[in-house]
Amino acid sequence: MSKQGPLITNAGRNHLLLSKQLCIIIGVVILCAGVLFIRFEQSEVRRSFRNGYHVKEHNDELKKKNEELLQAKTQLEEDEKELADMYEKWIADDSEDLKITKQQIEEIQAKLDAVQKAQGDHANALAEKEEILAGKEDVLADLHLQLKEKNGMIKDMKSRIKRLGGKLPTKMLEMPDDDDWAW
């Protein structure tokens, strides 16, 4: 038994030593991991604080601009209300100026009727003048035809007189042989 005893105690001691070493290694690893974790977390916290200050400054600027915009909005609303009141006053003034009495409307209607009647009379007069002018154009065309026939007869007589060897009257000598002089 004595020989088995030391083996158990020796194994227990080795086991105890290995267990202690394992615990020390695990403790050191946990301690190093904790130190590294704390350092990384502290740097992240510092970075977060720096970003927080930057964001805070940006938020302060935004708040300041927002307040300015709200002031500008209230000023614009006041100006809009003032303009609306001014336009309402102008419209009220203009509507008083534009009010027309029934008598004025009747006068305007009478003038309009007179103008329409005058236009109708004028259209009738133009139609009559157009008919007269058409009649005169017909007469003029008839006269022109007669004049051409007369010129043709004079030319014919002139050529016959010349052929027969007679003397032409001075009036006939002055006349040209074309028909342009008739117009």
Coordinates of N, CA and C in Angstrom, one line a residue:
M1 N 0.8 -1.2 0.0 CA 0.0 0.0 0.0 C 0.8 1.2 0.0
S2 N 1.9 1.1 0.5 CA 2.7 2.3 0.6 C 3.2 2.7 -0.8
K3 N 3.4 1.7 -1.6 CA 3.8 2.0 -3.0 C 2.7 2.6 -3.8
Q4 N 1.5 2.2 -3.5 CA 0.4 2.8 -4.2 C 0.1 4.2 -3.7
G5 N 0.3 4.4 -2.5 CA 0.0 5.7 -1.9 C 0.7 6.8 -2.5
P6 N 2.1 6.6 -2.7 CA 2.8 7.7 -3.2 C 2.4 8.0 -4.7
L7 N 2.0 7.0 -5.4 CA 1.6 7.2 -6.8 C 0.3 8.1 -6.8
I8 N -0.6 7.8 -5.9 CA -1.8 8.6 -5.9 C -1.5 10.0 -5.5
T9 N -0.6 10.2 -4.5 CA -0.3 11.5 -4.0 C 0.5 12.2 -5.1
N10 N 1.4 11.5 -5.7 CA 2.2 12.1 -6.7 C 1.3 12.6 -7.9
A11 N 0.4 11.7 -8.3 CA -0.6 12.1 -9.4 C -1.5 13.2 -8.9
G12 N -1.8 13.2 -7.7 CA -2.7 14.3 -7.2 C -1.9 15.6 -7.1
R13 N -0.6 15.5 -6.8 CA 0.2 16.7 -6.7 C 0.4 17.2 -8.1
N14 N 0.7 16.4 -9.1 CA 0.9 16.8 -10.5 C -0.5 17.4 -11.0
H15 N -1.5 16.7 -10.7 CA -2.8 17.2 -11.1 C -3.1 18.5 -10.5
L16 N -2.7 18.7 -9.2 CA -2.9 20.0 -8.5 C -2.1 21.1 -9.2
L17 N -0.8 20.7 -9.5 CA 0.1 21.7 -10.1 C -0.5 22.1 -11.5
L18 N -0.9 21.1 -12.3 CA -1.4 21.4 -13.6 C -2.7 22.2 -13.5
S19 N -3.5 21.9 -12.5 CA -4.7 22.6 -12.3 C -4.4 24.1 -12.0
K20 N -3.4 24.2 -11.1 CA -3.0 25.6 -10.7 C -2.5 26.4 -11.9
Q21 N -1.7 25.7 -12.7 CA -1.1 26.3 -13.9 C -2.2 26.7 -14.9
L22 N -3.1 25.7 -15.0 CA -4.3 26.0 -15.9 C -5.1 27.2 -15.4
C23 N -5.3 27.2 -14.1 CA -6.1 28.3 -13.5 C -5.3 29.6 -13.7
I24 N -4.0 29.6 -13.5 CA -3.2 30.8 -13.7 C -3.2 31.3 -15.1
I25 N -3.1 30.3 -16.1 CA -3.2 30.7 -17.5 C -4.5 31.3 -17.9
I26 N -5.6 30.6 -17.4 CA -6.9 31.1 -17.7 C -7.1 32.5 -17.0
G27 N -6.6 32.7 -15.8 CA -6.7 34.0 -15.1 C -5.9 35.0 -15.9
V28 N -4.7 34.7 -16.4 CA -3.9 35.7 -17.1 C -4.6 36.0 -18.4
V29 N -5.1 35.0 -19.1 CA -5.8 35.2 -20.4 C -7.1 36.1 -20.1
I30 N -7.8 35.8 -19.0 CA -9.0 36.6 -18.7 C -8.6 38.0 -18.3
L31 N -7.5 38.1 -17.6 CA -7.0 39.5 -17.2 C -6.5 40.3 -18.4
C32 N -5.8 39.6 -19.3 CA -5.4 40.3 -20.6 C -6.6 40.7 -21.4
A33 N -7.5 39.7 -21.5 CA -8.7 40.0 -22.3 C -9.5 41.2 -21.7
G34 N -9.5 41.2 -20.3 CA -10.2 42.3 -19.6 C -9.5 43.6 -19.9
V35 N -8.2 43.6 -19.8 CA -7.4 44.8 -20.0 C -7.6 45.3 -21.4
L36 N -7.5 44.4 -22.4 CA -7.7 44.8 -23.8 C -9.2 45.3 -24.0
F37 N -10.1 44.6 -23.4 CA -11.5 45.0 -23.5 C -11.7 46.4 -23.0
I38 N -11.2 46.6 -21.8 CA -11.3 47.9 -21.1 C -10.6 49.0 -21.9
R39 N -9.4 48.7 -22.5 CA -8.7 49.7 -23.3 C -9.5 50.1 -24.6
F40 N -10.0 49.0 -25.3 CA -10.8 49.3 -26.5 C -12.1 50.0 -26.1
E41 N -12.7 49.6 -25.0 CA -14.0 50.3 -24.6 C -13.7 51.7 -24.3
Q42 N -12.6 52.0 -23.6 CA -12.3 53.4 -23.2 C -12.0 54.2 -24.5
S43 N -11.3 53.6 -25.4 CA -11.0 54.4 -26.7 C -12.4 54.7 -27.4
E44 N -13.3 53.7 -27.4 CA -14.6 53.9 -28.0 C -15.4 54.9 -27.3
V45 N -15.3 54.9 -26.0 CA -16.0 55.9 -25.2 C -15.5 57.3 -25.5
R46 N -14.1 57.4 -25.5 CA -13.5 58.7 -25.9 C -14.0 59.2 -27.3
R47 N -13.9 58.2 -28.2 CA -14.4 58.6 -29.6 C -15.8 59.0 -29.6
S48 N -16.6 58.2 -28.8 CA -18.0 58.6 -28.7 C -18.3 59.9 -28.1
F49 N -17.5 60.3 -27.1 CA -17.6 61.6 -26.5 C -17.2 62.7 -27.5
R50 N -16.1 62.4 -28.2 CA -15.7 63.4 -29.3 C -16.8 63.5 -30.3
N51 N -17.4 62.4 -30.8 CA -18.5 62.5 -31.7 C -19.7 63.2 -31.1
G52 N -19.9 62.9 -29.8 CA -21.0 63.5 -29.1 C -20.9 65.0 -29.1
Y53 N -19.6 65.5 -28.8 CA -19.4 66.9 -28.8 C -19.7 67.5 -30.2
H54 N -19.2 66.8 -31.2 CA -19.4 67.3 -32.6 C -20.9 67.3 -32.9
V55 N -21.6 66.2 -32.6 CA -23.0 66.2 -32.8 C -23.8 67.2 -32.0
K56 N -23.3 67.5 -30.8 CA -23.9 68.5 -29.9 C -23.8 69.9 -30.6
E57 N -22.5 70.1 -31.0 CA -22.3 71.4 -31.7 C -23.2 71.5 -32.9
H58 N -23.3 70.5 -33.7 CA -24.2 70.5 -34.9 C -25.6 70.6 -34.5
N59 N -26.0 70.0 -33.5 CA -27.4 70.1 -33.0 C -27.7 71.5 -32.5
D60 N -26.7 72.1 -31.8 CA -26.9 73.5 -31.4 C -27.0 74.5 -32.6
E61 N -26.2 74.2 -33.6 CA -26.3 75.0 -34.8 C -27.7 74.8 -35.5
L62 N -28.2 73.6 -35.5 CA -29.5 73.3 -36.1 C -30.6 74.0 -35.3
K63 N -30.5 73.9 -34.0 CA -31.5 74.6 -33.1 C -31.5 76.1 -33.4
K64 N -30.3 76.6 -33.5 CA -30.2 78.1 -33.8 C -30.8 78.4 -35.1
K65 N -30.5 77.6 -36.1 CA -31.1 77.9 -37.5 C -32.6 77.7 -37.4
N66 N -33.1 76.7 -36.7 CA -34.5 76.4 -36.6 C -35.2 77.5 -35.9
E67 N -34.6 78.1 -34.9 CA -35.2 79.3 -34.2 C -35.3 80.5 -35.2
E68 N -34.2 80.6 -36.0 CA -34.2 81.7 -37.0 C -35.3 81.5 -38.0
L69 N -35.5 80.3 -38.5 CA -36.5 79.9 -39.4 C -37.9 80.2 -38.9
L70 N -38.1 79.8 -37.6 CA -39.4 80.0 -37.0 C -39.7 81.5 -36.9
Q71 N -38.6 82.3 -36.5 CA -38.8 83.7 -36.5 C -39.2 84.3 -37.9
A72 N -38.5 83.8 -38.9 CA -38.8 84.2 -40.3 C -40.2 83.8 -40.7
K73 N -40.6 82.6 -40.3 CA -41.9 82.1 -40.6 C -43.0 83.0 -39.9
T74 N -42.8 83.3 -38.7 CA -43.8 84.2 -38.0 C -43.8 85.6 -38.6
Q75 N -42.6 86.1 -39.0 CA -42.6 87.4 -39.7 C -43.3 87.3 -41.1
L76 N -43.1 86.2 -41.8 CA -43.8 86.1 -43.1 C -45.3 85.9 -42.9
E77 N -45.7 85.2 -41.9 CA -47.2 85.1 -41.6 C -47.8 86.4 -41.3
E78 N -47.0 87.2 -40.5 CA -47.5 88.6 -40.2 C -47.6 89.4 -41.4
D79 N -46.6 89.4 -42.3 CA -46.6 90.1 -43.5 C -47.7 89.7 -44.4
E80 N -47.9 88.3 -44.5 CA -49.0 87.8 -45.3 C -50.4 88.3 -44.8
K81 N -50.5 88.3 -43.5 CA -51.8 88.8 -43.0 C -52.0 90.3 -43.3
E82 N -50.9 91.0 -43.2 CA -51.0 92.5 -43.5 C -51.3 92.7 -44.9
L83 N -50.7 91.9 -45.8 CA -51.0 92.0 -47.3 C -52.4 91.6 -47.6
A84 N -52.9 90.6 -46.9 CA -54.2 90.1 -47.2 C -55.2 91.2 -46.7
D85 N -55.0 91.8 -45.6 CA -55.8 92.9 -45.1 C -55.8 94.1 -46.1
M86 N -54.6 94.4 -46.6 CA -54.5 95.5 -47.5 C -55.2 95.2 -48.8
Y87 N -55.1 94.0 -49.3 CA -55.8 93.6 -50.6 C -57.3 93.6 -50.4
E88 N -57.7 93.2 -49.2 CA -59.2 93.2 -48.9 C -59.7 94.6 -49.0
K89 N -58.9 95.5 -48.4 CA -59.3 96.9 -48.4 C -59.3 97.5 -49.8
W90 N -58.3 97.2 -50.6 CA -58.3 97.6 -52.0 C -59.5 97.1 -52.8
I91 N -59.8 95.8 -52.6 CA -60.9 95.2 -53.3 C -62.2 95.9 -52.9
A92 N -62.3 96.2 -51.6 CA -63.5 96.8 -51.1 C -63.6 98.2 -51.7
D93 N -62.5 98.9 -51.8 CA -62.5 100.3 -52.4 C -62.8 100.2 -53.9
D94 N -62.2 99.2 -54.6 CA -62.5 99.0 -56.0 C -63.9 98.6 -56.3
S95 N -64.5 97.8 -55.4 CA -65.9 97.3 -55.7 C -66.8 98.5 -55.5
E96 N -66.5 99.5 -54.6 CA -67.4 100.7 -54.5 C -67.3 101.5 -55.8
D97 N -66.1 101.6 -56.3 CA -65.9 102.3 -57.6 C -66.6 101.7 -58.7
L98 N -66.6 100.3 -58.7 CA -67.2 99.6 -59.9 C -68.7 99.4 -59.8
K99 N -69.3 99.8 -58.8 CA -70.7 99.6 -58.7 C -71.4 100.5 -59.7
I100 N -72.3 99.9 -60.5 CA -73.0 100.5 -61.5 C -74.5 100.5 -61.2
T101 N -75.1 101.6 -61.5 CA -76.5 101.7 -61.2 C -77.3 101.1 -62.3
K102 N -78.6 100.8 -62.1 CA -79.4 100.3 -63.1 C -79.6 101.3 -64.3
Q103 N -79.6 102.5 -63.9 CA -79.8 103.6 -65.0 C -78.6 103.6 -65.9
Q104 N -77.4 103.5 -65.3 CA -76.1 103.5 -66.1 C -76.1 102.2 -67.0
I105 N -76.6 101.1 -66.5 CA -76.7 99.9 -67.4 C -77.6 100.1 -68.5
E106 N -78.8 100.7 -68.3 CA -79.7 101.0 -69.3 C -79.2 101.9 -70.4
E107 N -78.4 103.0 -69.9 CA -77.8 103.9 -70.8 C -76.8 103.2 -71.7
I108 N -76.0 102.3 -71.1 CA -75.0 101.6 -71.9 C -75.7 100.7 -72.9
Q109 N -76.8 100.0 -72.5 CA -77.5 99.1 -73.4 C -78.1 99.9 -74.5
A110 N -78.6 101.1 -74.3 CA -79.2 102.0 -75.3 C -78.1 102.4 -76.3
K111 N -76.9 102.7 -75.8 CA -75.8 103.1 -76.7 C -75.4 101.9 -77.6
L112 N -75.3 100.7 -76.9 CA -75.0 99.5 -77.7 C -76.0 99.2 -78.8
D113 N -77.3 99.4 -78.5 CA -78.3 99.2 -79.5 C -78.2 100.2 -80.6
A114 N -77.9 101.4 -80.3 CA -77.7 102.4 -81.3 C -76.5 102.1 -82.2
V115 N -75.5 101.6 -81.6 CA -74.3 101.3 -82.4 C -74.6 100.1 -83.3
Q116 N -75.3 99.1 -82.8 CA -75.7 97.9 -83.6 C -76.7 98.3 -84.8
K117 N -77.6 99.3 -84.5 CA -78.5 99.7 -85.5 C -77.7 100.5 -86.6
A118 N -76.8 101.3 -86.2 CA -75.9 102.1 -87.1 C -75.1 101.1 -88.0
Q119 N -74.6 100.1 -87.4 CA -73.9 99.1 -88.2 C -74.8 98.4 -89.2
G120 N -76.0 98.1 -88.8 CA -77.0 97.5 -89.7 C -77.3 98.4 -90.9
D121 N -77.5 99.7 -90.6 CA -77.8 100.7 -91.6 C -76.6 100.8 -92.5
H122 N -75.4 100.8 -92.0 CA -74.2 101.0 -92.7 C -74.0 99.7 -93.7
A123 N -74.3 98.6 -93.1 CA -74.2 97.3 -94.0 C -75.2 97.4 -95.1
N124 N -76.4 97.9 -94.8 CA -77.4 98.0 -95.9 C -77.0 99.0 -97.0
A125 N -76.4 100.1 -96.5 CA -75.9 101.2 -97.5 C -74.8 100.6 -98.3
L126 N -73.9 99.8 -97.7 CA -72.8 99.2 -98.5 C -73.4 98.2 -99.5
A127 N -74.4 97.4 -99.1 CA -75.0 96.5 -100.0 C -75.6 97.2 -101.2
E128 N -76.3 98.3 -100.9 CA -76.9 99.1 -102.0 C -75.8 99.6 -102.9
K129 N -74.8 100.2 -102.3 CA -73.7 100.7 -103.2 C -73.0 99.6 -104.0
E130 N -72.9 98.4 -103.4 CA -72.4 97.3 -104.2 C -73.2 96.9 -105.4
E131 N -74.5 97.0 -105.2 CA -75.4 96.7 -106.3 C -75.3 97.7 -107.4
I132 N -75.2 99.0 -107.0 CA -75.1 100.1 -107.9 C -73.8 99.9 -108.7
L133 N -72.7 99.6 -107.9 CA -71.4 99.5 -108.5 C -71.4 98.3 -109.5
A134 N -72.1 97.2 -109.2 CA -72.2 96.1 -110.1 C -72.9 96.5 -111.4
G135 N -73.9 97.3 -111.2 CA -74.7 97.7 -112.4 C -73.8 98.6 -113.3
K136 N -73.0 99.5 -112.6 CA -72.1 100.4 -113.4 C -71.1 99.6 -114.1
E137 N -70.6 98.5 -113.4 CA -69.5 97.7 -114.1 C -70.1 97.0 -115.3
D138 N -71.4 96.6 -115.2 CA -72.0 95.9 -116.4 C -72.2 96.9 -117.5
V139 N -72.6 98.2 -117.2 CA -72.7 99.2 -118.2 C -71.4 99.5 -118.8
L140 N -70.3 99.6 -118.0 CA -69.0 99.9 -118.5 C -68.5 98.8 -119.4
A141 N -68.7 97.5 -119.0 CA -68.3 96.4 -119.8 C -69.1 96.5 -121.2
D142 N -70.4 96.8 -121.1 CA -71.1 96.9 -122.4 C -70.6 98.0 -123.3
L143 N -70.3 99.2 -122.6 CA -69.7 100.3 -123.4 C -68.3 99.9 -124.0
H144 N -67.6 99.2 -123.2 CA -66.3 98.8 -123.7 C -66.4 97.9 -125.0
L145 N -67.4 97.0 -124.9 CA -67.6 96.1 -126.0 C -68.1 96.9 -127.2
Q146 N -69.0 97.9 -127.0 CA -69.4 98.8 -128.1 C -68.3 99.6 -128.7
L147 N -67.4 100.1 -127.8 CA -66.3 100.8 -128.3 C -65.3 100.0 -129.1
K148 N -65.1 98.7 -128.7 CA -64.3 97.8 -129.5 C -64.9 97.6 -130.9
E149 N -66.2 97.4 -130.9 CA -66.9 97.2 -132.1 C -66.8 98.4 -133.0
K150 N -66.9 99.6 -132.4 CA -66.8 100.8 -133.2 C -65.4 101.0 -133.7
N151 N -64.4 100.7 -132.9 CA -63.0 100.7 -133.4 C -62.8 99.8 -134.5
G152 N -63.4 98.6 -134.4 CA -63.2 97.6 -135.5 C -63.9 98.1 -136.7
M153 N -65.0 98.8 -136.6 CA -65.7 99.3 -137.8 C -64.9 100.5 -138.4
I154 N -64.3 101.3 -137.5 CA -63.5 102.4 -138.1 C -62.3 101.9 -138.8
K155 N -61.6 100.8 -138.2 CA -60.4 100.2 -138.9 C -60.8 99.7 -140.3
D156 N -62.0 99.0 -140.2 CA -62.5 98.4 -141.5 C -62.7 99.5 -142.5
M157 N -63.4 100.6 -142.1 CA -63.7 101.7 -143.0 C -62.4 102.3 -143.5
K158 N -61.4 102.5 -142.6 CA -60.2 103.1 -143.0 C -59.5 102.2 -144.0
S159 N -59.4 100.9 -143.8 CA -58.8 100.1 -144.8 C -59.5 100.1 -146.1
R160 N -60.9 100.2 -146.1 CA -61.7 100.2 -147.4 C -61.4 101.5 -148.1
I161 N -61.4 102.6 -147.3 CA -61.1 103.9 -148.0 C -59.8 103.9 -148.7
K162 N -58.7 103.4 -148.0 CA -57.4 103.3 -148.5 C -57.4 102.5 -149.8
R163 N -58.0 101.3 -149.7 CA -58.1 100.4 -150.8 C -58.8 101.1 -152.0
L164 N -59.8 101.8 -151.8 CA -60.5 102.5 -152.9 C -59.8 103.7 -153.3
G165 N -58.7 104.1 -152.6 CA -57.9 105.3 -153.0 C -58.5 106.6 -152.6
G166 N -59.4 106.6 -151.6 CA -60.0 107.8 -151.1 C -59.1 108.5 -150.1
K167 N -59.5 109.7 -149.8 CA -58.8 110.5 -148.8 C -59.4 110.3 -147.4
L168 N -58.6 110.1 -146.4 CA -59.0 109.8 -145.1 C -59.2 111.2 -144.4
P169 N -60.3 111.3 -143.5 CA -60.4 112.5 -142.8 C -59.3 112.6 -141.8
T170 N -59.0 113.9 -141.4 CA -57.9 114.1 -140.4 C -58.1 113.4 -139.1
K171 N -59.3 113.3 -138.7 CA -59.5 112.6 -137.4 C -59.1 111.2 -137.5
M172 N -59.4 110.6 -138.7 CA -59.1 109.2 -138.9 C -57.6 109.0 -139.0
L173 N -56.9 110.0 -139.5 CA -55.4 109.9 -139.7 C -54.8 109.9 -138.3
E174 N -55.3 110.7 -137.4 CA -54.8 110.8 -136.0 C -55.0 109.5 -135.2
M175 N -55.9 108.7 -135.5 CA -56.2 107.5 -134.8 C -55.2 106.4 -135.0
P176 N -54.6 105.8 -134.0 CA -53.7 104.7 -134.2 C -54.5 103.4 -134.7
D177 N -53.7 102.5 -135.2 CA -54.4 101.3 -135.7 C -54.7 100.2 -134.6
D178 N -54.1 100.4 -133.4 CA -54.4 99.4 -132.3 C -55.5 99.9 -131.4
D179 N -56.0 99.1 -130.5 CA -57.1 99.4 -129.7 C -56.8 100.1 -128.3
D180 N -55.5 100.3 -128.1 CA -55.1 100.8 -126.8 C -55.6 102.2 -126.5
W181 N -55.8 103.0 -127.6 CA -56.2 104.4 -127.4 C -57.6 104.5 -126.9
A182 N -58.4 103.4 -127.0 CA -59.8 103.5 -126.7 C -59.9 103.5 -125.2
W183 N -59.0 103.0 -124.4 CA -59.1 103.0 -123.0 C -58.6 104.3 -122.4

